[in-house]
mmCIF file with all atom_site columns, N, CA and C in Angstrom:
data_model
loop_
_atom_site.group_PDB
_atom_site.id
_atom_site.type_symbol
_atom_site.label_atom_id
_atom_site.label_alt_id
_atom_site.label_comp_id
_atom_site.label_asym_id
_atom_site.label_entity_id
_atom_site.label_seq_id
_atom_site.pdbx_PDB_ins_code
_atom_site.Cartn_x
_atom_site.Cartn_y
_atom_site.Cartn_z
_atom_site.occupancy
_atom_site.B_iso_or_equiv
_atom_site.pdbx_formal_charge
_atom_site.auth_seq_id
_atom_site.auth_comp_id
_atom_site.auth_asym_id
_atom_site.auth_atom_id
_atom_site.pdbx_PDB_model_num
ATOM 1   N N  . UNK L 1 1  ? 131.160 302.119 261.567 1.00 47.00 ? 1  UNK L N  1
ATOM 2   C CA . UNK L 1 1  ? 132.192 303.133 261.420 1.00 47.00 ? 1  UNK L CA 1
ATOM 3   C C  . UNK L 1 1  ? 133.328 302.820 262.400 1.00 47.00 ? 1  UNK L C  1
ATOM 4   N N  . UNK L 1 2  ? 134.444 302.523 261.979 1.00 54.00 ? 2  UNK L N  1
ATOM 5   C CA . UNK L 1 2  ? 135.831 302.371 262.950 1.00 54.00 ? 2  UNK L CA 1
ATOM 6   C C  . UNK L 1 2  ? 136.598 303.245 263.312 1.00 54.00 ? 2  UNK L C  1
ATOM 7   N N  . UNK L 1 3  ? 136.702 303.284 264.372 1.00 55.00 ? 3  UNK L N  1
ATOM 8   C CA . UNK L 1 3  ? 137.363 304.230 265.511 1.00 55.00 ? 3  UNK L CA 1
ATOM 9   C C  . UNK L 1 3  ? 136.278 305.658 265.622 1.00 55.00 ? 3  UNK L C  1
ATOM 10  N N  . UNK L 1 4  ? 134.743 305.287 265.629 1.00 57.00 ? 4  UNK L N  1
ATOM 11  C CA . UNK L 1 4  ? 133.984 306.388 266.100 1.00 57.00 ? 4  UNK L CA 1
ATOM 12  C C  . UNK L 1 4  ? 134.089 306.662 267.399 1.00 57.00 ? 4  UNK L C  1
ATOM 13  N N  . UNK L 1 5  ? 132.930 307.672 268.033 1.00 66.00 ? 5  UNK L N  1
ATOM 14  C CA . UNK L 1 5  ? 133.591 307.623 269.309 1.00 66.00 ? 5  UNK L CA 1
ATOM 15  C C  . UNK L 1 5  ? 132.219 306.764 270.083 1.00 66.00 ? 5  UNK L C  1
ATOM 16  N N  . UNK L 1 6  ? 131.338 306.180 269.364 1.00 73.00 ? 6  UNK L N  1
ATOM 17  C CA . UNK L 1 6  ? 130.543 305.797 269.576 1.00 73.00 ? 6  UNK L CA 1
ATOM 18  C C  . UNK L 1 6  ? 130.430 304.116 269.688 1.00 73.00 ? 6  UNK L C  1
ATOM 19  N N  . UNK L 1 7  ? 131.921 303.585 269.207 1.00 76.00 ? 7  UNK L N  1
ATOM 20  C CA . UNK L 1 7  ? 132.553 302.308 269.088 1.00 76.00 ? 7  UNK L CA 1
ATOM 21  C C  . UNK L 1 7  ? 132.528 301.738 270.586 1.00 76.00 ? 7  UNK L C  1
ATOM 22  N N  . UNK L 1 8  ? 132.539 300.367 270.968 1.00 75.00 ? 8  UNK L N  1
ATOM 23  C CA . UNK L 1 8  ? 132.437 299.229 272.079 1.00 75.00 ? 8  UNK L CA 1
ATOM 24  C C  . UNK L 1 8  ? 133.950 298.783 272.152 1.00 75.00 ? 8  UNK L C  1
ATOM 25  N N  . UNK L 1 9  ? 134.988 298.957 272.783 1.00 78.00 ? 9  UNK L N  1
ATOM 26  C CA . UNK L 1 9  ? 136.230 298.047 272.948 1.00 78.00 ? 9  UNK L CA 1
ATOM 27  C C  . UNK L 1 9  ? 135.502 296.034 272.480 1.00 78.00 ? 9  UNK L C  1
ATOM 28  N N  . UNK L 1 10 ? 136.327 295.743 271.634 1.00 77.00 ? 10 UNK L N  1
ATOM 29  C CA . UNK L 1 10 ? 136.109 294.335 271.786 1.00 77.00 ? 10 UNK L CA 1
ATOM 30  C C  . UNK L 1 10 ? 137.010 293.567 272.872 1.00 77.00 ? 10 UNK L C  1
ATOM 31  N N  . UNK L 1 11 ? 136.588 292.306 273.555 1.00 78.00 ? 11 UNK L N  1
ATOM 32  C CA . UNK L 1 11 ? 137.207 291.452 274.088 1.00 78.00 ? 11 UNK L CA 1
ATOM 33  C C  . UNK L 1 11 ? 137.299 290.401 273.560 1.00 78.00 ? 11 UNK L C  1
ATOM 34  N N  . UNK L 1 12 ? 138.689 290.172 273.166 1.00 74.00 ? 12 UNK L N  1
ATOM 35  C CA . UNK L 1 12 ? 138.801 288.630 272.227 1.00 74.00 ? 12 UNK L CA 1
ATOM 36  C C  . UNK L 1 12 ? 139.315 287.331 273.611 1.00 74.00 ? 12 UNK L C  1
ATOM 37  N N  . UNK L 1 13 ? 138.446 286.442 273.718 1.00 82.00 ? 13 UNK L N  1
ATOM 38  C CA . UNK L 1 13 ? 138.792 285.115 274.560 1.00 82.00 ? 13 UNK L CA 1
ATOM 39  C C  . UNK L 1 13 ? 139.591 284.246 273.545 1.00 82.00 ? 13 UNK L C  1
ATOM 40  N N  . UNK L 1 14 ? 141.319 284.034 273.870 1.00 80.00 ? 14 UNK L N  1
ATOM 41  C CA . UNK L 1 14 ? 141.834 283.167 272.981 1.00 80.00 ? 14 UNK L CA 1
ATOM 42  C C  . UNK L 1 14 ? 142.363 281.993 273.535 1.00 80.00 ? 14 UNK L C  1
ATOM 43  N N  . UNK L 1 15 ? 142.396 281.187 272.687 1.00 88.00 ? 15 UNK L N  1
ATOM 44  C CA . UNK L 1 15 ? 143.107 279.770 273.780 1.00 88.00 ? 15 UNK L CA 1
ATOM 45  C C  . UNK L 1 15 ? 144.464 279.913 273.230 1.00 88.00 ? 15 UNK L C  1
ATOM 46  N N  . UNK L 1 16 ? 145.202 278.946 274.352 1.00 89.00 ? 16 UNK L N  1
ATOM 47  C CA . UNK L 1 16 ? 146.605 279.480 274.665 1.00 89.00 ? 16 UNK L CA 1
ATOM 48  C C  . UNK L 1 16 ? 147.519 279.015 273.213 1.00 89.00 ? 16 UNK L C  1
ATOM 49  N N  . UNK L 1 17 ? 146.857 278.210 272.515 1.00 89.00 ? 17 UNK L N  1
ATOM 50  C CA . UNK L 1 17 ? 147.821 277.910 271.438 1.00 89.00 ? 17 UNK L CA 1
ATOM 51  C C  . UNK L 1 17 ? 147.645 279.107 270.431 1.00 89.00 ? 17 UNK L C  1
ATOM 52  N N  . UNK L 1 18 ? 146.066 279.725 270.370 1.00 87.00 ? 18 UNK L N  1
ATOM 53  C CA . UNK L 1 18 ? 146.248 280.822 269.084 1.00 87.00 ? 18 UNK L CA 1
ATOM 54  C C  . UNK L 1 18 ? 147.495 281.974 269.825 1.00 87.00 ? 18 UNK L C  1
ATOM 55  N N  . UNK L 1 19 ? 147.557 282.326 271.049 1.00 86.00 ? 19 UNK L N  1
ATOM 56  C CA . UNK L 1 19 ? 148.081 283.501 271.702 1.00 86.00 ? 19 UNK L CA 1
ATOM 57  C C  . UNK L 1 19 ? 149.893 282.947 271.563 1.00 86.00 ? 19 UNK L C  1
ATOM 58  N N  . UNK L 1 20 ? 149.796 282.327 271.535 1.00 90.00 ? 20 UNK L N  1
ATOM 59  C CA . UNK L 1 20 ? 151.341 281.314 270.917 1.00 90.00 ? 20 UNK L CA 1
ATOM 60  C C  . UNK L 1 20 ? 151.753 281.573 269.609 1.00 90.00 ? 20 UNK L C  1
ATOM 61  N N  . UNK L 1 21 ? 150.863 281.361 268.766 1.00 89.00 ? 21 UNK L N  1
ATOM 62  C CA . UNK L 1 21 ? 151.183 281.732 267.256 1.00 89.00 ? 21 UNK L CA 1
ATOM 63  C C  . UNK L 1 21 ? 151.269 283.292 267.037 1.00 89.00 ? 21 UNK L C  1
ATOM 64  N N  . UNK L 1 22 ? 150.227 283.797 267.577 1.00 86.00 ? 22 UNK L N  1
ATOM 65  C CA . UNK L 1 22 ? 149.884 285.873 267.714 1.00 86.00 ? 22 UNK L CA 1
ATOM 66  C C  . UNK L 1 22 ? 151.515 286.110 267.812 1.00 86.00 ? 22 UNK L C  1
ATOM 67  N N  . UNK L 1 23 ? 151.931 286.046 269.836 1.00 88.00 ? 23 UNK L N  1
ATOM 68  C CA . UNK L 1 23 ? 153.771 285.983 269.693 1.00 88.00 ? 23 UNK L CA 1
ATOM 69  C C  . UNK L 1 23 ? 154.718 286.001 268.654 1.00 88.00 ? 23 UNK L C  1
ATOM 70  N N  . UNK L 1 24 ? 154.029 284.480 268.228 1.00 88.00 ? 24 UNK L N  1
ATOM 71  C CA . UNK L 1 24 ? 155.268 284.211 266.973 1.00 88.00 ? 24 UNK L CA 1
ATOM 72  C C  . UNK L 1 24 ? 155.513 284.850 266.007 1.00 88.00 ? 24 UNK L C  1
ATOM 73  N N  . UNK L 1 25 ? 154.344 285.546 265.691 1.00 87.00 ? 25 UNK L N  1
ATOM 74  C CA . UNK L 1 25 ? 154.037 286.047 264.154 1.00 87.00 ? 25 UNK L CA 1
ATOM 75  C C  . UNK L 1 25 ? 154.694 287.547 264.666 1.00 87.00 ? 25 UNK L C  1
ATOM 76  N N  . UNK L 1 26 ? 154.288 288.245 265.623 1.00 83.00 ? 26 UNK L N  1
ATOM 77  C CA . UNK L 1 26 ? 154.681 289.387 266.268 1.00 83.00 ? 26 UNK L CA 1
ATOM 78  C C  . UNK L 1 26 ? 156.321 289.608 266.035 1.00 83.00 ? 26 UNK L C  1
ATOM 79  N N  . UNK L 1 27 ? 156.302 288.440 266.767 1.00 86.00 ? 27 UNK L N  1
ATOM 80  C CA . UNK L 1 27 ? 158.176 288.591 266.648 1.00 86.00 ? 27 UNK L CA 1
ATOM 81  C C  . UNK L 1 27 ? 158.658 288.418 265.394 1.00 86.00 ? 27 UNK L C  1
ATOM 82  N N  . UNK L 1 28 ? 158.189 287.693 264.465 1.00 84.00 ? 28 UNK L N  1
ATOM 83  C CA . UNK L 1 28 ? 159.165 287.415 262.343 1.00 84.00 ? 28 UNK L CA 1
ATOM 84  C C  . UNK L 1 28 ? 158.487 289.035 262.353 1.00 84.00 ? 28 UNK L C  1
ATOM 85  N N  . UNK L 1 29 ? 157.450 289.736 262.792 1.00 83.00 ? 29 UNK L N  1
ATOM 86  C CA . UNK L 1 29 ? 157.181 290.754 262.438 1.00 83.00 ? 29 UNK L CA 1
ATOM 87  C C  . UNK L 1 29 ? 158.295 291.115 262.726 1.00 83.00 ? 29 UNK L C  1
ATOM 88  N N  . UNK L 1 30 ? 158.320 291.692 264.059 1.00 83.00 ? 30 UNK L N  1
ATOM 89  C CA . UNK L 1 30 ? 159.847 292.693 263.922 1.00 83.00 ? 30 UNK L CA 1
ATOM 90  C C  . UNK L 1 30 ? 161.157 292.343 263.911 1.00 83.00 ? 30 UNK L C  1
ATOM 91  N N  . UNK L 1 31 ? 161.499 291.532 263.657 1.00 80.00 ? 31 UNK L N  1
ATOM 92  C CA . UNK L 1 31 ? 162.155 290.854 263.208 1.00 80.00 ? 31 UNK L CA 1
ATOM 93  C C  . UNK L 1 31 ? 162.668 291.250 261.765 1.00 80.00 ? 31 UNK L C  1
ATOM 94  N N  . UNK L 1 32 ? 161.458 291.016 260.841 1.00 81.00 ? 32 UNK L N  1
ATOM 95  C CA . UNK L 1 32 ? 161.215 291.593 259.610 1.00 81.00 ? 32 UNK L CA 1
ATOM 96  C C  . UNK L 1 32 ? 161.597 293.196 259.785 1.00 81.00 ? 32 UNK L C  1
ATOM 97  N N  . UNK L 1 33 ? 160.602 293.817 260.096 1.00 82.00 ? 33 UNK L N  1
ATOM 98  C CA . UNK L 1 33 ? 161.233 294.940 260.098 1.00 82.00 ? 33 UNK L CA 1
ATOM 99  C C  . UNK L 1 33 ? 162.479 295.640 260.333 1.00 82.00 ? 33 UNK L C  1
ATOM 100 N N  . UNK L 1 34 ? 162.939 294.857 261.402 1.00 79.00 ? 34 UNK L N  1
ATOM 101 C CA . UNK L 1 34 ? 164.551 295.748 261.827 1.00 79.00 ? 34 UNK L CA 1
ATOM 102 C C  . UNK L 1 34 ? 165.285 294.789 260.617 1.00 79.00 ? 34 UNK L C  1
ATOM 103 N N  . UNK L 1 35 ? 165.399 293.755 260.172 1.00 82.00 ? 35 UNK L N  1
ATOM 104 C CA . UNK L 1 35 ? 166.035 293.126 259.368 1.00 82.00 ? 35 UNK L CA 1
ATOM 105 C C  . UNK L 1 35 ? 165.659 293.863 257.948 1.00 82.00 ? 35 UNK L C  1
ATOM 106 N N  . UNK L 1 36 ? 164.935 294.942 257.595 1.00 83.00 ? 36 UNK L N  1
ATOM 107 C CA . UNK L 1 36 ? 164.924 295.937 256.811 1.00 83.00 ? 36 UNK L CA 1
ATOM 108 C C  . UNK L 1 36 ? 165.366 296.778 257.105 1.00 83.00 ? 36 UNK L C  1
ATOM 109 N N  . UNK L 1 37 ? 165.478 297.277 258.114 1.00 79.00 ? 37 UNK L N  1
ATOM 110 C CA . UNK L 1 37 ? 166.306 298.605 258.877 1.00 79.00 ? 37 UNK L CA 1
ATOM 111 C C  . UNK L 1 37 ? 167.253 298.765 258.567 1.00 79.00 ? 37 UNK L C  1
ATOM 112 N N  . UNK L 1 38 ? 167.675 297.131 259.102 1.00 80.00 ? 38 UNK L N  1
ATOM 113 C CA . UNK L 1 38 ? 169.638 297.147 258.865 1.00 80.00 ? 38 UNK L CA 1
ATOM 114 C C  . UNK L 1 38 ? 169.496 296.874 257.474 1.00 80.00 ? 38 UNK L C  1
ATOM 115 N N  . UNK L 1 39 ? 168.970 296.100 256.555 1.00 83.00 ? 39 UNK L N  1
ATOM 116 C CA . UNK L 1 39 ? 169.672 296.339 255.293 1.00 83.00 ? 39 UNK L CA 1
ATOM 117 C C  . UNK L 1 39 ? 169.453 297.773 254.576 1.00 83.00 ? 39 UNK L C  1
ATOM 118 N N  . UNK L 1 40 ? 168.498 298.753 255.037 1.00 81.00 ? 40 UNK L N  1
ATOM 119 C CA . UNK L 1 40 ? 168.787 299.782 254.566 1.00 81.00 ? 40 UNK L CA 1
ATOM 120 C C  . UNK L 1 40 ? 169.823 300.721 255.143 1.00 81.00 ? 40 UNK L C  1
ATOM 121 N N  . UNK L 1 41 ? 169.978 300.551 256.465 1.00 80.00 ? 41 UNK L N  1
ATOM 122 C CA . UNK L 1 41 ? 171.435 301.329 256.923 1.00 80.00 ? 41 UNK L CA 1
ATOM 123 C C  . UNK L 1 41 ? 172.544 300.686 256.194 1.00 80.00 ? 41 UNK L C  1
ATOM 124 N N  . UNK L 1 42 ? 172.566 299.428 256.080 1.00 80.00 ? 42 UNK L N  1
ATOM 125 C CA . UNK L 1 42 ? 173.760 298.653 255.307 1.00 80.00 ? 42 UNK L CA 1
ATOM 126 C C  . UNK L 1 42 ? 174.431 299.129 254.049 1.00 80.00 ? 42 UNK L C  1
ATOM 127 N N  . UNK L 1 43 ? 173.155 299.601 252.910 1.00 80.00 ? 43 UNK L N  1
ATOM 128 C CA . UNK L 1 43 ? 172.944 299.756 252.035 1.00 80.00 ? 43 UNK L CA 1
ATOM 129 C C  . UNK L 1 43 ? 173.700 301.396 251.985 1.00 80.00 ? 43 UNK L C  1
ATOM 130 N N  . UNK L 1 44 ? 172.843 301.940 252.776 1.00 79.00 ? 44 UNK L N  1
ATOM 131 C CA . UNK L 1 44 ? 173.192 303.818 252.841 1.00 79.00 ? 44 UNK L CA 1
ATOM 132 C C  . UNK L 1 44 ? 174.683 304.015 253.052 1.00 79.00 ? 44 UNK L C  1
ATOM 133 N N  . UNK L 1 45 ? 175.107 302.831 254.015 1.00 74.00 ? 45 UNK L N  1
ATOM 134 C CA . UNK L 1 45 ? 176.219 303.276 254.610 1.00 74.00 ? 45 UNK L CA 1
ATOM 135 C C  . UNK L 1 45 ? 177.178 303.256 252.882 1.00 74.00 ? 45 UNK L C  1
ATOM 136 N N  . UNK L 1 46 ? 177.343 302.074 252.655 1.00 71.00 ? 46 UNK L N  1
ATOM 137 C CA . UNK L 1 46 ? 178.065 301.512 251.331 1.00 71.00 ? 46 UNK L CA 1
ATOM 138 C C  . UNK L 1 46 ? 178.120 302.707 250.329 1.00 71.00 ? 46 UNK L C  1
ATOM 139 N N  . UNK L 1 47 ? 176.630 303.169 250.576 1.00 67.00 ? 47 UNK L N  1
ATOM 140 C CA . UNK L 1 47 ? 176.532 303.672 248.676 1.00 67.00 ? 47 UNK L CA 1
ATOM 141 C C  . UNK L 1 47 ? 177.191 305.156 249.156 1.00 67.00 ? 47 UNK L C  1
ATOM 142 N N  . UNK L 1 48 ? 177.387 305.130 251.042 1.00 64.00 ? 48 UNK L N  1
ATOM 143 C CA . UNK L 1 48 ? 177.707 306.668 251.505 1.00 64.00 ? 48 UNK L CA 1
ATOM 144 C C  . UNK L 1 48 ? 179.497 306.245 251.451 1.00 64.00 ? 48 UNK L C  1
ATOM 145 N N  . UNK L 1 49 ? 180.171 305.779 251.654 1.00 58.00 ? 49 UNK L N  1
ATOM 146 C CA . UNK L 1 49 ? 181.078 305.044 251.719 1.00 58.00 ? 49 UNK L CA 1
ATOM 147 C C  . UNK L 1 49 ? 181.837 305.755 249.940 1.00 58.00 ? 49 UNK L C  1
ATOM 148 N N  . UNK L 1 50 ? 180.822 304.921 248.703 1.00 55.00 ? 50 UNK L N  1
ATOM 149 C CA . UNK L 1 50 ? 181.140 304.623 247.806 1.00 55.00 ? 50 UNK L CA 1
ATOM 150 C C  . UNK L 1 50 ? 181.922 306.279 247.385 1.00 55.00 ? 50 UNK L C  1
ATOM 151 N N  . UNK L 1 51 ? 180.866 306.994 247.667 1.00 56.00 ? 51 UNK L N  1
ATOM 152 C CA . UNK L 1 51 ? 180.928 308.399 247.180 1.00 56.00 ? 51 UNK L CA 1
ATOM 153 C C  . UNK L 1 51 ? 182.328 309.134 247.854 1.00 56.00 ? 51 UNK L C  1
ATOM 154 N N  . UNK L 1 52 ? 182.016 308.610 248.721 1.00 54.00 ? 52 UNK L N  1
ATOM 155 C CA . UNK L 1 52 ? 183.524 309.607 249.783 1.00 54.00 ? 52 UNK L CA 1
ATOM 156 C C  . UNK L 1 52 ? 185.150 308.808 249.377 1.00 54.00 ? 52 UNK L C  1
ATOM 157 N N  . UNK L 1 53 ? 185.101 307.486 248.557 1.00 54.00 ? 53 UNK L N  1
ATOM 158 C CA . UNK L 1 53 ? 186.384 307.030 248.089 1.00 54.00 ? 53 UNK L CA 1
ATOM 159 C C  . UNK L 1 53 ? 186.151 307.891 246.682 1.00 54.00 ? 53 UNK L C  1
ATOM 160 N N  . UNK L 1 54 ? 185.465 308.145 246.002 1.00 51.00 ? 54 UNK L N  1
ATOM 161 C CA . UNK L 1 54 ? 185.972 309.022 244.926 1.00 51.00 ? 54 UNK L CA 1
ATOM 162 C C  . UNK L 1 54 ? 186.078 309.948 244.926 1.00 51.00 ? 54 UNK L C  1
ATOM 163 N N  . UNK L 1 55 ? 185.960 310.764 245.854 1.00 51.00 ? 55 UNK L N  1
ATOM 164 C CA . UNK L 1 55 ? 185.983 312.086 246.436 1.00 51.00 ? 55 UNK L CA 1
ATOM 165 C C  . UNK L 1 55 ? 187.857 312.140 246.297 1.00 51.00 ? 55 UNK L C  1
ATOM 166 N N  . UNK L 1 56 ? 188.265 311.218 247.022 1.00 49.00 ? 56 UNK L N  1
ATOM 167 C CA . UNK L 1 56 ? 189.766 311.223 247.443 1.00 49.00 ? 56 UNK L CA 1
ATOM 168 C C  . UNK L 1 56 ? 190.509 310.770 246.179 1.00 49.00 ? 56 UNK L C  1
#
């Protein structure tokens, strides 16, 4: 059962090249993510943009 309260913390021993790749992957992670962020602010702004020139 995961996250009981009856669960052991694991300790993972890694060598320095997997803890190198972990980093790497960490960072295209957010990376990835805010590079979705902004294209959805990008996006909002435009389509918010679009609406307020036909307004006028």
């Amino acid at each position: 059962m995961l996250g009981g309260e009856d669960t052991l913390p694991i300790t993972l021993r890694l060598s320095e090249p997997v803890i190198k790749e972990l980093e790497l992957l960490m960072q295209q992670l957010q990376l990835d993510d805010m590079g979705l962020l902004v294209d959805r602010l990008l996006r909002d702004t435009l389509f918010d943009e679009e609406f307020d020139g036909d307004e006028d």
